[in-house]
PDB file of C-alpha atoms in Angstrom:
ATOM      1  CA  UNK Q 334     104.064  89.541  26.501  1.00  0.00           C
ATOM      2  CA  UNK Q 335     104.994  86.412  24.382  1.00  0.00           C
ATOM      3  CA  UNK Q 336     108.600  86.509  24.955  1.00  0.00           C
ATOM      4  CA  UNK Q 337     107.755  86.862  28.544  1.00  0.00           C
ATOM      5  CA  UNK Q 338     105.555  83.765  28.397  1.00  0.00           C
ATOM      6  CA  UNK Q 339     108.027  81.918  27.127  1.00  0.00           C
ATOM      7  CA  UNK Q 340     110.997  83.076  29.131  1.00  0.00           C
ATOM      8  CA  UNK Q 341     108.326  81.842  32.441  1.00  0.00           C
ATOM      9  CA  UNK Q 342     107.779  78.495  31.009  1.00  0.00           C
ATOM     10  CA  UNK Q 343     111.251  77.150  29.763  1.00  0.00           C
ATOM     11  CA  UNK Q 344     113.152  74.931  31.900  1.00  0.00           C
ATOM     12  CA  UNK Q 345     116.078  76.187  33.896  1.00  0.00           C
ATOM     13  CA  UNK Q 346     119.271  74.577  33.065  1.00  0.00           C
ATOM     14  CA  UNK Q 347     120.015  74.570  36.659  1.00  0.00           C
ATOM     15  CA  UNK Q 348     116.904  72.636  38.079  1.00  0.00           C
ATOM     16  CA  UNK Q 349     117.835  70.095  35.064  1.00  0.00           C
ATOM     17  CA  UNK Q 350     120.977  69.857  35.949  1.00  0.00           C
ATOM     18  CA  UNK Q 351     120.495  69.765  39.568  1.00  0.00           C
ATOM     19  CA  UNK Q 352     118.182  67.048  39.050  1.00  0.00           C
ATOM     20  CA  UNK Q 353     120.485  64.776  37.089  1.00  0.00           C
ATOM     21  CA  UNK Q 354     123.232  65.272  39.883  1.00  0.00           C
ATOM     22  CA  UNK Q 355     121.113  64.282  42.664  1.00  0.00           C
ATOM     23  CA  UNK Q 356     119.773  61.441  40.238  1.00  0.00           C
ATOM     24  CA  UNK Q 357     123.641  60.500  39.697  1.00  0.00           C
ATOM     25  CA  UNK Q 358     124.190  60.617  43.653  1.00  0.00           C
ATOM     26  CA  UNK Q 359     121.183  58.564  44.649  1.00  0.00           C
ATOM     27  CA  UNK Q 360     121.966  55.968  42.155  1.00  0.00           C
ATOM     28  CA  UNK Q 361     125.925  55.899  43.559  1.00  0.00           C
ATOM     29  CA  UNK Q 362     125.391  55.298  47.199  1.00  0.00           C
ATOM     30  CA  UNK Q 363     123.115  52.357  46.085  1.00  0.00           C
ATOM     31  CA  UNK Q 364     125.533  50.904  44.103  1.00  0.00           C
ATOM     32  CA  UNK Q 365     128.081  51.501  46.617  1.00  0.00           C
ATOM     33  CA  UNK Q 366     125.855  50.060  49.620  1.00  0.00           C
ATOM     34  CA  UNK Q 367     124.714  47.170  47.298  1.00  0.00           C
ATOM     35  CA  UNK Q 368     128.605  46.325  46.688  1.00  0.00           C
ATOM     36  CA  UNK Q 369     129.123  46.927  50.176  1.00  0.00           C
ATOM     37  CA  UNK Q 370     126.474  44.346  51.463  1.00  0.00           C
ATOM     38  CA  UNK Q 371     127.270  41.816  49.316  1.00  0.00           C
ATOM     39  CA  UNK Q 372     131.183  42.310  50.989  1.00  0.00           C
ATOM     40  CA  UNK Q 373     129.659  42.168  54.130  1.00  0.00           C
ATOM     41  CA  UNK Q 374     127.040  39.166  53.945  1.00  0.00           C
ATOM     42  CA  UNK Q 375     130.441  37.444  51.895  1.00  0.00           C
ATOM     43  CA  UNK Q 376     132.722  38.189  55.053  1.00  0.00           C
ATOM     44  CA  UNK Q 377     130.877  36.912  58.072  1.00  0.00           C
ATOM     45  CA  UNK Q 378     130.103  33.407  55.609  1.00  0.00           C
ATOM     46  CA  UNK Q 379     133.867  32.830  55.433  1.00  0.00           C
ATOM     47  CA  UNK Q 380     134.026  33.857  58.713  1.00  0.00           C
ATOM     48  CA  UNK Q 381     132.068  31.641  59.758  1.00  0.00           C
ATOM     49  CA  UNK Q 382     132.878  28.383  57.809  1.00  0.00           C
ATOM     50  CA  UNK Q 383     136.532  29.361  58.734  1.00  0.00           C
ATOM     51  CA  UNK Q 384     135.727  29.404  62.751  1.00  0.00           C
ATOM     52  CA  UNK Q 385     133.588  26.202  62.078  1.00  0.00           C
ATOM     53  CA  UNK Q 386     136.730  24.171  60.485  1.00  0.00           C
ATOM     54  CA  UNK Q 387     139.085  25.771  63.577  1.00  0.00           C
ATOM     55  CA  UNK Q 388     136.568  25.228  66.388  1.00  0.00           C
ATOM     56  CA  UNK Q 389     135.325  21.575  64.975  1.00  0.00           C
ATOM     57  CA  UNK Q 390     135.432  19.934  68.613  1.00  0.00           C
ATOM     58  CA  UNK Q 391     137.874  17.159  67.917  1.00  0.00           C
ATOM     59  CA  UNK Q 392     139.805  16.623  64.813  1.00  0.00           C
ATOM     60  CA  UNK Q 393     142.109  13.715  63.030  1.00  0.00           C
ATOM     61  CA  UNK Q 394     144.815  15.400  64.395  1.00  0.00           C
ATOM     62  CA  UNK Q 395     143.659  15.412  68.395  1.00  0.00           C
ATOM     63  CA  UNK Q 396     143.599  11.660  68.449  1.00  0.00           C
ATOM     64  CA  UNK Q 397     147.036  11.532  67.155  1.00  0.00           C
ATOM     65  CA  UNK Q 398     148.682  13.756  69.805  1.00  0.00           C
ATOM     66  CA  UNK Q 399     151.180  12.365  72.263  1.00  0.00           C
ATOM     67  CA  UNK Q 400     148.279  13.138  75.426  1.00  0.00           C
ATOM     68  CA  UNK Q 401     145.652  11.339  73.553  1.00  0.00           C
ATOM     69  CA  UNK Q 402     143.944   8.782  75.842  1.00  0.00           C
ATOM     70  CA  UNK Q 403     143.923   6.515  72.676  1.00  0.00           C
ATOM     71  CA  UNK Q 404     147.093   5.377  73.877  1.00  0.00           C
ATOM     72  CA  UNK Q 405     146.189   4.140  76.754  1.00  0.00           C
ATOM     73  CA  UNK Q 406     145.268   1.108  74.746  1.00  0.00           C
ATOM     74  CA  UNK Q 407     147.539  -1.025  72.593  1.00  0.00           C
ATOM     75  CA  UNK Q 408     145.183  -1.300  69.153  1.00  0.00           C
ATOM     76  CA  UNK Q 409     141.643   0.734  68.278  1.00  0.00           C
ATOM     77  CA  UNK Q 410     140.664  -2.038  66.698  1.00  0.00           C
ATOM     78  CA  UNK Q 411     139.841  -5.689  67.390  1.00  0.00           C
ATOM     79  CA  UNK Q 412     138.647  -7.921  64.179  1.00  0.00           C
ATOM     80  CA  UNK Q 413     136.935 -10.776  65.615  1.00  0.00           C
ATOM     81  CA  UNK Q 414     136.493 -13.198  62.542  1.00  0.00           C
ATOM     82  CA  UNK Q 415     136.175 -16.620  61.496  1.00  0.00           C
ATOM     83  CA  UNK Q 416     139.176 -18.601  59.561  1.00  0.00           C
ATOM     84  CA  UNK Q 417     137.565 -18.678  56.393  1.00  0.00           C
ATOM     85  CA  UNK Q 418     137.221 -14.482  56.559  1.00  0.00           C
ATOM     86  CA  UNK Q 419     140.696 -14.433  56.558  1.00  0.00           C
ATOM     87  CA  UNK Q 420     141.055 -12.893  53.420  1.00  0.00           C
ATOM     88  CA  UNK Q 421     138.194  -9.966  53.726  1.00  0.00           C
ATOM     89  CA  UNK Q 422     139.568  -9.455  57.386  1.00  0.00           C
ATOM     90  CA  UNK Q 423     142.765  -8.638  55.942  1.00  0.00           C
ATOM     91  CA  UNK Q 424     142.118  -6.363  53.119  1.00  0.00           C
ATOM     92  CA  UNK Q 425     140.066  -4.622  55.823  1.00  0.00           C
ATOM     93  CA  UNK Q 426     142.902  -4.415  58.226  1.00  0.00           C
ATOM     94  CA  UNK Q 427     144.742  -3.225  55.254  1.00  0.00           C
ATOM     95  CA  UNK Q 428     142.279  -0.555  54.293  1.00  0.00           C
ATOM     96  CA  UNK Q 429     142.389   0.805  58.319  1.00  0.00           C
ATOM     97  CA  UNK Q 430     145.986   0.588  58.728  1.00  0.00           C
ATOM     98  CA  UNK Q 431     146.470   2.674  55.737  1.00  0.00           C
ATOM     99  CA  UNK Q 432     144.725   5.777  56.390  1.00  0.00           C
ATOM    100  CA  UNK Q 433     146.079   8.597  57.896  1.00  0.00           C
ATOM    101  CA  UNK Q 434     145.440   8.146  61.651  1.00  0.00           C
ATOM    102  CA  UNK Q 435     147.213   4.938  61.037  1.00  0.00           C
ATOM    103  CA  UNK Q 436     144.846   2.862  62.867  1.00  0.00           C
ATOM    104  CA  UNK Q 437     146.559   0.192  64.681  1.00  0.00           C
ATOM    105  CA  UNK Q 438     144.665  -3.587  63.993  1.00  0.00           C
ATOM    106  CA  UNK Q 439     144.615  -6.473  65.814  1.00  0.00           C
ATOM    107  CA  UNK Q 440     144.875  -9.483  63.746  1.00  0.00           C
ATOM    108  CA  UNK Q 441     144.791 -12.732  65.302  1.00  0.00           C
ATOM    109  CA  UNK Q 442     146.920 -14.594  62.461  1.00  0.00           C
ATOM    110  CA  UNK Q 443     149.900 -12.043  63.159  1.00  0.00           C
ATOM    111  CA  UNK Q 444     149.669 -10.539  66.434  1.00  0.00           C
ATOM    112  CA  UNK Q 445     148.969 -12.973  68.511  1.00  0.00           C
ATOM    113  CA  UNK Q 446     152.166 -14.107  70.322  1.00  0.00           C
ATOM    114  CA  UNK Q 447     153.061 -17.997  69.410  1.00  0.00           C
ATOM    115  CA  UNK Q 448     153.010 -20.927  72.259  1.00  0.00           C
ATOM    116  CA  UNK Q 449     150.160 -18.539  74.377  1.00  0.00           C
ATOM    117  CA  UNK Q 450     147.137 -19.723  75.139  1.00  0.00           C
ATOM    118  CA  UNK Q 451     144.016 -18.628  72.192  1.00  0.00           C
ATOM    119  CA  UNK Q 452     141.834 -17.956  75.170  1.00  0.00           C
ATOM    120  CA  UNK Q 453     144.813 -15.540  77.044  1.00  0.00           C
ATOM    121  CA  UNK Q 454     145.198 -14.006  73.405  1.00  0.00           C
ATOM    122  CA  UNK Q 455     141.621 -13.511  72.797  1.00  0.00           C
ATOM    123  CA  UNK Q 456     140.798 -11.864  76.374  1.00  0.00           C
ATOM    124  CA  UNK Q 457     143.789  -9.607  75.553  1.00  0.00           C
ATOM    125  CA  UNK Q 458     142.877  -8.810  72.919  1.00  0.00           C
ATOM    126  CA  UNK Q 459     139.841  -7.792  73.571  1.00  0.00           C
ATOM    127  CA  UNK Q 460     140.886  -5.772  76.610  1.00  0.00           C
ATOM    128  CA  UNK Q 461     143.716  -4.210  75.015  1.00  0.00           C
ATOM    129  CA  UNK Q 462     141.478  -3.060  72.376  1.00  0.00           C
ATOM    130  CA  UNK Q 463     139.216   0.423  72.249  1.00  0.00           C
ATOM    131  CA  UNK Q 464     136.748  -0.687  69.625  1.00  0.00           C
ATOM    132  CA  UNK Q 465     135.856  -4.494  68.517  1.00  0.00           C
ATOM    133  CA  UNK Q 466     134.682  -5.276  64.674  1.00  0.00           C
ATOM    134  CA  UNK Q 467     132.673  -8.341  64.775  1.00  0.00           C
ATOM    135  CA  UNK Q 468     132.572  -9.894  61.114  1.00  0.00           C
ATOM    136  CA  UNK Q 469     129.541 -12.040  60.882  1.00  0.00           C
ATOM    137  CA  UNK Q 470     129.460 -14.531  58.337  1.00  0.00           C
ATOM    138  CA  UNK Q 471     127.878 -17.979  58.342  1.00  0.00           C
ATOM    139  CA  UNK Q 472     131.127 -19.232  59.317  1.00  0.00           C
ATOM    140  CA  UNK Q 473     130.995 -16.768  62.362  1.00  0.00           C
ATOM    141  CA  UNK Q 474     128.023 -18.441  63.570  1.00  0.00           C
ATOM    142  CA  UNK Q 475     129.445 -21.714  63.139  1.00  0.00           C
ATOM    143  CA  UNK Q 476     132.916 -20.695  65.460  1.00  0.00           C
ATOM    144  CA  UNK Q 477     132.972 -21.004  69.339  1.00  0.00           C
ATOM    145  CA  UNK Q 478     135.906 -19.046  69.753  1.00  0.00           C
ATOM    146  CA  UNK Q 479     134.241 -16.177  67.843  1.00  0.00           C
ATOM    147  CA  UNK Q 480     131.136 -16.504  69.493  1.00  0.00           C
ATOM    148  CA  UNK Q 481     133.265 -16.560  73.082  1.00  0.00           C
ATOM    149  CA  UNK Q 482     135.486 -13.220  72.102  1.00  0.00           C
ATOM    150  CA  UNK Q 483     132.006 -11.754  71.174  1.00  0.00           C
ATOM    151  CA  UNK Q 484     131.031 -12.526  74.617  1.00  0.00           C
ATOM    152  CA  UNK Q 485     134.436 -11.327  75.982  1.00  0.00           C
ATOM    153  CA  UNK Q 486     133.770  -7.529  74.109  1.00  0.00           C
ATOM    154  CA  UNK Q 487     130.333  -7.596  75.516  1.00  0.00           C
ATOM    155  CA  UNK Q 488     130.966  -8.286  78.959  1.00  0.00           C
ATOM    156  CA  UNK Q 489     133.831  -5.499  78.688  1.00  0.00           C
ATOM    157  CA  UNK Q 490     131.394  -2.821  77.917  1.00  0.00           C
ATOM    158  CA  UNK Q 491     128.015  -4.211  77.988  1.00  0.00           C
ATOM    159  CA  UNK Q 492     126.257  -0.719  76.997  1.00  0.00           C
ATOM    160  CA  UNK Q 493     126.238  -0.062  73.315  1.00  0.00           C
ATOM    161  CA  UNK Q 494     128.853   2.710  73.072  1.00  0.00           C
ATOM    162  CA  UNK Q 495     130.501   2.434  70.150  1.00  0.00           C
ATOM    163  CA  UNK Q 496     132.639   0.454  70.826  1.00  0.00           C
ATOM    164  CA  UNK Q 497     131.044  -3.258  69.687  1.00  0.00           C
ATOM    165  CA  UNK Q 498     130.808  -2.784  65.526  1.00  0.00           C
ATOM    166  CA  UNK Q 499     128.966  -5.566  64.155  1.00  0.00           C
ATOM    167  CA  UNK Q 500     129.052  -6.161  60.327  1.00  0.00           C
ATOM    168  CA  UNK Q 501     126.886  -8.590  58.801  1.00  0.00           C
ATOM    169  CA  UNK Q 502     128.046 -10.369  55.449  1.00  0.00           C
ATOM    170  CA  UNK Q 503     125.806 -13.435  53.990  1.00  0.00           C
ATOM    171  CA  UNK Q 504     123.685 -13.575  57.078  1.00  0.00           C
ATOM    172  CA  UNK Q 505     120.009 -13.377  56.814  1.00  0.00           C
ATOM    173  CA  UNK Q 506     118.647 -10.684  59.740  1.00  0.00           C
ATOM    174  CA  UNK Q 507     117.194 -13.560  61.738  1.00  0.00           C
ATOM    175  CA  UNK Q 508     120.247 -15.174  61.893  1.00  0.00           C
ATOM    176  CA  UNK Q 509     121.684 -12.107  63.561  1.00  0.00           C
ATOM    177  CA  UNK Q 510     122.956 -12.791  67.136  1.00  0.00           C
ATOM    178  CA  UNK Q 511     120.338 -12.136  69.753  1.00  0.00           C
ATOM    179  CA  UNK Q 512     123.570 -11.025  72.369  1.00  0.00           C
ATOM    180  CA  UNK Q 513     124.137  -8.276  69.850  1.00  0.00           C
ATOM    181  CA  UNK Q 514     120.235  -6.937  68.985  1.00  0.00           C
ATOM    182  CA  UNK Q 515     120.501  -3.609  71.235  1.00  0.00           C
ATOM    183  CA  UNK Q 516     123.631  -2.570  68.831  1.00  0.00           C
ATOM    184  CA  UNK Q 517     122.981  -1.561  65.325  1.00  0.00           C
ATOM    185  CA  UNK Q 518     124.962  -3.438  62.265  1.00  0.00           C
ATOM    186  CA  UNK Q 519     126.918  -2.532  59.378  1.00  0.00           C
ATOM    187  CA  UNK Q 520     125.521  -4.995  56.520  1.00  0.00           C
ATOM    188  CA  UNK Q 521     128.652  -5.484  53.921  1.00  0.00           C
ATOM    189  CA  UNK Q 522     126.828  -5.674  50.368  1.00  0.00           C
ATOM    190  CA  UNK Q 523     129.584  -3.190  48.726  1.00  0.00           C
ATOM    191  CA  UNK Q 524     132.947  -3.991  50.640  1.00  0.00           C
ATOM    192  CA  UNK Q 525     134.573  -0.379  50.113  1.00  0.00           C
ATOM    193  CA  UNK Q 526     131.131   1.620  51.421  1.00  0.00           C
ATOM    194  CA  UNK Q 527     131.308  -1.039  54.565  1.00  0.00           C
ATOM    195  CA  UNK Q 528     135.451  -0.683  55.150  1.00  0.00           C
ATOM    196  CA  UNK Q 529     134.706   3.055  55.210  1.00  0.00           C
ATOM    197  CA  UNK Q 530     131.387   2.803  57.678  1.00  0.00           C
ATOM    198  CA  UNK Q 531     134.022   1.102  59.766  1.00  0.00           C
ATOM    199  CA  UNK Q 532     136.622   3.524  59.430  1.00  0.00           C
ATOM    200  CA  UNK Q 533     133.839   6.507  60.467  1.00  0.00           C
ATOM    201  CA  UNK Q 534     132.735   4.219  63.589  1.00  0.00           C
ATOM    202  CA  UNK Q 535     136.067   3.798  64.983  1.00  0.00           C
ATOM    203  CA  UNK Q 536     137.248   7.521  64.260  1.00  0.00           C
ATOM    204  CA  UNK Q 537     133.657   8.839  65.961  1.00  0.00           C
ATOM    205  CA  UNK Q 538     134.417   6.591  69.049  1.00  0.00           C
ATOM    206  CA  UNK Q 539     138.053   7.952  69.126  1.00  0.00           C
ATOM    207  CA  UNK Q 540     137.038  11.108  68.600  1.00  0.00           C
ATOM    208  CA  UNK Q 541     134.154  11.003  71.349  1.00  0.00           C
ATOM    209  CA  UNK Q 542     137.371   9.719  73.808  1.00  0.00           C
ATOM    210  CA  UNK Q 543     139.067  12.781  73.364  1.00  0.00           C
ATOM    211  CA  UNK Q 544     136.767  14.835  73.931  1.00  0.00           C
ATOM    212  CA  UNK Q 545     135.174  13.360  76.890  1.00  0.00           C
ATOM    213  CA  UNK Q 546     139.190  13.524  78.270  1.00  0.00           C
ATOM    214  CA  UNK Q 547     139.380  16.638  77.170  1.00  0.00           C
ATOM    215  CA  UNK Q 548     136.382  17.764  79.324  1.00  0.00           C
ATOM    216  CA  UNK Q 549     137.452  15.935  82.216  1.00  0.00           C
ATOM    217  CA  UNK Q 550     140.704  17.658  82.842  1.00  0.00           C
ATOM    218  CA  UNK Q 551     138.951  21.418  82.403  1.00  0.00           C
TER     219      UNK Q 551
END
C-alpha cells in the first residue's frame, strides 16, 4: 500500500516536461511578437518621415526649376536702404546671394544702370522685384528717396503678403513708419539671426509662389 501511495503521488515526468515546453512556447511567440512590433511601429515611423521629406509641398529645389514663376521677375529681392547702410546692406546682399538658391539682389550702388533717372531706377526696381527688404535705420527716416521707394513697394502690393520685409535697426518702435504698421518687422539686434529671418521670409514667399502656380495649372 505504501509503494502504491507513493507511485500515485510522484510527479510524472511527462506533465513536467510538458509544462516546461508549453512554458518555452508561450514565452517564444512573445518574444517574437514583441520583436516583431517594435519592427513594425519602427517601419511605418520611417515611413512616414520619409513620405513627409518627399511630399513636403514645395522645396529649395521647385523654385529653382526652369518653369518656376520666380522668373518671371528679374531679382527676389529689393534692399531699399539709406547711404550710410551701405555697408550692412551689402554684407546682407552678400549673405543672400550666397546661399544655395542663389538669390538674386538688387543693389542700388551696382545695379542700377548709370545716366538713368533714380526715380526710373527705383520704380524698376521695385516692380521688377518679388519681395522688398526695407532697412530702417535713423538714416532711413531721414531719406526721401527711401521713404518714396517704400511708398512705390506699397502701392505695388498694398496687402501684407510677404512680400514688404521691414527690418528695424536703431529705431525706437514709435519711430516705426505708420505706412508700414499692418506688416510685422524683423528688429536686427544680432545681424546673422536677422540676415537669416530674411533669408526664411523671402524663401516662404517664393515658396508660397510656386505653389499657388502650381495649383493654378492643375
Amino acid at each position: 500500500a505504501g509503494w502504491l501511495r507513493r507511485l500515485l503521488h510522484k510527479p510524472k515526468p511527462s506533465s513536467v516536461e510538458s509544462l516546461k515546453s508549453s512554458h518555452s512556447a508561450s514565452s517564444s511567440p512573445s518574444s517574437s511578437s514583441s520583436s516583431s512590433a517594435k519592427s513594425s511601429s519602427s517601419s511605418p515611423g520611417t515611413s512616414l518621415a520619409t513620405s513627409s521629406i518627399s511630399l513636403s509641398p514645395v522645396s529649395a529645389l521647385d523654385i529653382s526649376a526652369s518653369d518656376s514663376p520666380r522668373w518671371d521677375k528679374s531679382y527676389d529681392v529689393c534692399i531699399c536702404h539709406s547711404e550710410g547702410d551701405v555697408e550692412l546692406v551689402e554684407e546682407l546682399v552678400s549673405y543672400l546671394e550666397g546661399q544655395p538658391e542663389s538669390f538674386r539682389c538688387f543693389l542700388q550702388l551696382r545695379d542700377a544702370a548709370a545716366g538713368s533717372a533714380v526715380v526710373t531706377e527705383l520704380c524698376d526696381a521695385v516692380q521688377n522685384s518679388h519681395c522688398w527688404v526695407m532697412l530702417i535705420t535713423p538714416g532711413f527716416l531721414q531719406d526721401p528717396w527711401c521713404r518714396y521707394q517704400m511708398h512705390q513697394a506699397l502701392a505695388e502690393a498694398p496687402m501684407a503678403n510677404g512680400r514688404t520685409i521691414p527690418v528695424l535697426k536703431d529705431v525706437d518702435r514709435k519711430d516705426y513708419p505708420r505706412e508700414l504698421r499692418n506688416i510685422y518687422y524683423i528688429y536686427m539686434a544680432l545681424k546673422e539671426k536677422s540676415f537669416r529671418q530674411i533669408r526664411d521670409t523671402v524663401m516662404r514667399y517664393l515658396q508660397g509662389l510656386c505653389q499657388s502656380s502650381t495649383k493654378g495649372m492643375e
